[in-house]
Short mmCIF file of C-alpha atoms and ligand atoms in Angstrom, two decimals:
data_model
loop_
_atom_site.label_atom_id
_atom_site.label_comp_id
_atom_site.label_asym_id
_atom_site.label_seq_id
_atom_site.Cartn_x
_atom_site.Cartn_y
_atom_site.Cartn_z
CA MET A 1 18.05 -23.88 16.57
CA THR A 2 16.37 -24.40 13.22
CA SER A 3 14.40 -21.51 11.74
CA PHE A 4 10.72 -21.74 10.84
CA ARG A 5 10.95 -21.03 7.11
CA ILE A 6 8.27 -18.87 5.51
CA ALA A 7 7.67 -17.42 2.05
CA VAL A 8 5.52 -14.39 1.28
CA LEU A 9 3.49 -14.06 -1.92
CA ILE A 10 2.67 -10.54 -3.11
CA SER A 11 1.31 -8.63 -6.10
CA GLY A 12 1.78 -4.99 -5.14
CA THR A 13 2.89 -2.51 -2.52
CA GLY A 14 3.88 -5.05 0.08
CA THR A 15 3.22 -3.14 3.30
CA ASN A 16 2.21 -6.42 4.97
CA LEU A 17 5.45 -7.97 3.72
CA GLN A 18 7.30 -5.04 5.30
CA ALA A 19 5.50 -5.63 8.61
CA LEU A 20 6.61 -9.29 8.51
CA LEU A 21 10.19 -8.28 7.64
CA ASP A 22 10.29 -5.71 10.45
CA GLN A 23 8.53 -7.71 13.16
CA LEU A 24 9.44 -11.36 12.50
CA HIS A 25 12.27 -11.91 10.09
CA SER A 26 15.66 -12.84 11.44
CA PRO A 27 18.11 -14.82 9.28
CA GLY A 28 18.97 -17.97 11.19
CA GLY A 29 16.61 -16.89 14.00
CA PRO A 30 13.29 -18.44 15.08
CA ILE A 31 11.44 -17.23 11.94
CA GLU A 32 13.12 -16.57 8.62
CA ILE A 33 11.52 -15.23 5.45
CA VAL A 34 13.42 -17.31 2.92
CA GLY A 35 11.64 -16.12 -0.22
CA VAL A 36 9.28 -13.53 -1.68
CA ALA A 37 7.35 -14.38 -4.83
CA SER A 38 5.39 -11.86 -6.86
CA SER A 39 2.81 -12.29 -9.60
CA ARG A 40 3.96 -8.95 -11.10
CA SER A 41 7.49 -7.83 -11.94
CA GLU A 42 6.70 -4.18 -11.07
CA ALA A 43 5.45 -4.97 -7.54
CA MET A 44 7.04 -2.54 -5.08
CA GLY A 45 7.23 -5.36 -2.54
CA LEU A 46 10.07 -6.90 -4.58
CA ARG A 47 12.23 -3.89 -3.67
CA ARG A 48 11.42 -4.43 0.00
CA ALA A 49 12.61 -8.06 -0.31
CA GLU A 50 15.81 -6.92 -2.01
CA ALA A 51 16.48 -4.27 0.64
CA ALA A 52 16.13 -6.95 3.32
CA GLY A 53 18.44 -9.34 1.43
CA VAL A 54 15.66 -11.90 0.88
CA GLU A 55 15.62 -14.02 -2.27
CA SER A 56 12.78 -13.16 -4.62
CA ALA A 57 11.24 -14.41 -7.85
CA VAL A 58 8.48 -13.34 -10.24
CA PHE A 59 5.86 -15.75 -11.59
CA PRO A 60 3.73 -13.82 -14.13
CA LEU A 61 0.79 -15.89 -15.38
CA ALA A 62 1.51 -14.72 -18.94
CA ASP A 63 4.86 -16.57 -18.91
CA TYR A 64 3.16 -19.95 -18.49
CA GLU A 65 0.85 -22.12 -20.56
CA ASP A 66 -1.83 -21.90 -17.91
CA ARG A 67 -2.41 -21.32 -14.19
CA GLY A 68 -1.62 -24.97 -13.41
CA ALA A 69 1.84 -24.68 -14.99
CA ARG A 70 2.50 -21.40 -13.14
CA ASP A 71 1.44 -22.89 -9.82
CA ARG A 72 3.63 -25.98 -10.37
CA ALA A 73 6.65 -23.74 -11.02
CA LEU A 74 5.81 -21.61 -7.98
CA GLY A 75 5.35 -24.73 -5.82
CA ASP A 76 8.66 -26.19 -7.00
CA TRP A 77 10.42 -22.93 -6.10
CA LEU A 78 8.84 -22.87 -2.64
CA ASP A 79 9.80 -26.51 -2.05
CA SER A 80 13.37 -25.85 -3.21
CA LEU A 81 13.59 -23.23 -0.43
CA GLY A 82 12.22 -25.66 2.18
CA VAL A 83 9.25 -23.40 2.94
CA GLU A 84 7.04 -24.51 5.86
CA LEU A 85 4.42 -21.75 5.62
CA VAL A 86 3.28 -19.70 2.63
CA VAL A 87 1.87 -16.28 3.54
CA LEU A 88 -0.42 -14.56 1.03
CA ALA A 89 0.01 -10.84 1.68
CA GLY A 90 -1.85 -8.97 -1.03
CA PHE A 91 -1.41 -11.77 -3.57
CA MET A 92 -4.17 -10.81 -5.98
CA GLU A 93 -4.49 -14.08 -7.90
CA LEU A 94 -6.33 -17.33 -7.53
CA LEU A 95 -4.29 -20.43 -6.80
CA THR A 96 -5.24 -23.79 -8.29
CA PRO A 97 -6.75 -26.54 -6.10
CA GLU A 98 -3.60 -28.58 -6.92
CA PHE A 99 -1.38 -25.89 -5.39
CA ILE A 100 -3.63 -25.63 -2.33
CA GLY A 101 -3.58 -29.43 -1.93
CA ARG A 102 0.20 -29.50 -2.30
CA PHE A 103 0.57 -27.00 0.56
CA ARG A 104 -2.45 -28.17 2.60
CA ASP A 105 -2.62 -26.39 6.01
CA ARG A 106 0.54 -24.48 5.06
CA ILE A 107 -0.98 -21.37 3.40
CA VAL A 108 -2.40 -18.37 5.26
CA ASN A 109 -4.02 -15.21 3.94
CA VAL A 110 -4.78 -11.79 5.42
CA HIS A 111 -8.22 -10.44 4.51
CA PRO A 112 -9.67 -6.99 5.31
CA SER A 113 -13.01 -8.03 6.84
CA LEU A 114 -14.40 -10.08 9.70
CA LEU A 115 -14.88 -13.32 7.76
CA PRO A 116 -17.22 -14.95 6.94
CA ALA A 117 -18.58 -11.45 6.24
CA PHE A 118 -17.45 -9.86 2.97
CA PRO A 119 -15.21 -12.48 1.37
CA GLY A 120 -13.64 -11.64 -2.01
CA LEU A 121 -12.76 -8.31 -3.55
CA ARG A 122 -13.59 -4.76 -2.30
CA ALA A 123 -14.23 -6.05 1.23
CA ILE A 124 -13.75 -2.67 2.95
CA GLU A 125 -15.95 -0.76 0.48
CA ARG A 126 -18.68 -3.40 0.68
CA ALA A 127 -18.69 -3.33 4.50
CA LEU A 128 -19.11 0.47 4.43
CA GLU A 129 -21.85 0.26 1.78
CA ALA A 130 -23.70 -2.15 4.09
CA GLU A 131 -23.18 0.34 6.97
CA VAL A 132 -22.05 -2.39 9.36
CA GLU A 133 -21.16 -1.35 12.91
CA ARG A 134 -17.85 -3.17 12.88
CA THR A 135 -15.48 -4.56 10.36
CA GLY A 136 -11.93 -5.79 10.86
CA VAL A 137 -9.21 -8.12 9.71
CA THR A 138 -8.99 -11.91 9.49
CA VAL A 139 -5.96 -14.15 9.08
CA HIS A 140 -7.08 -17.58 7.91
CA PHE A 141 -5.77 -20.80 6.42
CA VAL A 142 -6.42 -21.07 2.70
CA ASP A 143 -8.63 -23.82 1.32
CA GLU A 144 -10.24 -24.22 -2.11
CA GLY A 145 -12.99 -21.65 -1.44
CA VAL A 146 -12.83 -17.85 -1.61
CA ASP A 147 -11.64 -16.71 1.86
CA THR A 148 -13.34 -19.72 3.51
CA GLY A 149 -10.57 -21.60 5.37
CA PRO A 150 -10.19 -21.99 9.16
CA ILE A 151 -9.63 -18.71 10.99
CA VAL A 152 -6.34 -18.17 12.86
CA LEU A 153 -6.93 -14.68 14.32
CA GLN A 154 -9.39 -11.81 13.94
CA GLU A 155 -9.45 -8.25 15.17
CA ALA A 156 -12.48 -5.96 15.01
CA LEU A 157 -12.68 -2.25 14.34
CA GLU A 158 -15.70 -0.09 15.24
CA LEU A 159 -17.23 2.10 12.53
CA SER A 160 -19.32 5.26 12.60
CA TYR A 161 -21.06 7.02 9.76
CA PRO A 162 -20.60 8.99 7.58
CA ALA A 163 -17.35 7.09 7.09
CA ASP A 164 -14.28 8.33 5.26
CA ILE A 165 -13.14 5.38 3.18
CA ALA A 166 -9.49 6.47 3.00
CA GLU A 167 -9.33 6.79 6.78
CA ILE A 168 -11.00 3.41 7.33
CA GLU A 169 -8.62 1.76 4.85
CA GLU A 170 -5.69 3.19 6.76
CA ARG A 171 -7.04 1.89 10.08
CA VAL A 172 -7.70 -1.56 8.55
CA HIS A 173 -4.15 -1.70 7.19
CA GLY A 174 -2.81 -0.72 10.61
CA VAL A 175 -4.64 -3.71 12.09
CA GLU A 176 -3.32 -6.00 9.33
CA HIS A 177 0.25 -4.99 10.08
CA ARG A 178 -0.18 -6.12 13.71
CA LEU A 179 -2.40 -9.15 13.20
CA LEU A 180 -0.55 -10.93 10.36
CA PRO A 181 2.84 -11.07 12.17
CA ARG A 182 1.03 -12.20 15.36
CA ALA A 183 -0.76 -14.99 13.49
CA VAL A 184 2.42 -16.19 11.79
CA ARG A 185 4.29 -16.14 15.10
CA GLN A 186 1.48 -18.17 16.69
CA ILE A 187 1.53 -20.79 13.91
CA ALA A 188 5.33 -21.02 14.07
CA ALA A 189 5.17 -21.58 17.85
CA GLU A 190 2.48 -24.25 17.49
CA ARG A 191 4.29 -26.08 14.71
CA SER A 192 7.67 -26.09 16.46
CA ARG A 193 6.00 -27.43 19.62
CA ASP A 194 4.44 -30.26 17.59
CA GLU A 195 7.82 -31.41 16.21
C1 GRF B 201 -4.19 -5.78 2.05
O1 GRF B 201 -5.23 -4.88 2.32
C2 GRF B 201 -4.71 -7.19 2.20
O2 GRF B 201 -5.71 -7.32 3.13
C3 GRF B 201 -5.26 -7.48 0.84
O3 GRF B 201 -4.39 -6.82 -0.05
C4 GRF B 201 -3.78 -5.69 0.59
C5 GRF B 201 -2.29 -5.79 0.40
O4 GRF B 201 -1.59 -4.64 0.76
N1 GRF B 201 -5.36 -8.90 0.66
P1 GRF B 201 -0.01 -4.64 0.80
O5 GRF B 201 0.50 -5.04 -0.59
O6 GRF B 201 0.45 -5.60 1.86
O7 GRF B 201 0.39 -3.23 1.10
#
């Protein structure tokens, strides 16, 4: 059996990375996380990768001439690991159109809203400010727009007001930790069937 090889890109805490490590990752098994890349050297997620024995690397923008050079280096690293799917899990940086083209249909992102509602930053806060009845989580393929690519899975969450933002954030993260591994497992199953 050959593993479906994924890489996870992070910038911070990495609780979604941990969910993927706990629920999906098995070295030599059906799905293997073969690399974790961070945009920041102090990201706590790097320690999670280390604890799981997964190779990691840091690609700080400041170390490169520009974003294009950083994304080329990142892409070369991912290719050297034979990555079939790149998972953005709290990766807080824009990727160049060249990078997105290089990994076309092979990048997914987890976003804390029911897209197309509330793309971009502060999605949870903005949903609460708009007093929407439901928000949720979306896993989608990444294209050149901001949170615009084809949707893989969504899960909704009912809201009532007044809302406690910390509590809602916790519930949203709980949904993310279920939905992202499910979406990755679904893509892996589809892609291995297509082979
Ligand atoms: C998540 O809320 C995700 O939706 C957003 O960034 C956050 C990352 O959290 N894109 P973590 O680093 O996985 O804990």
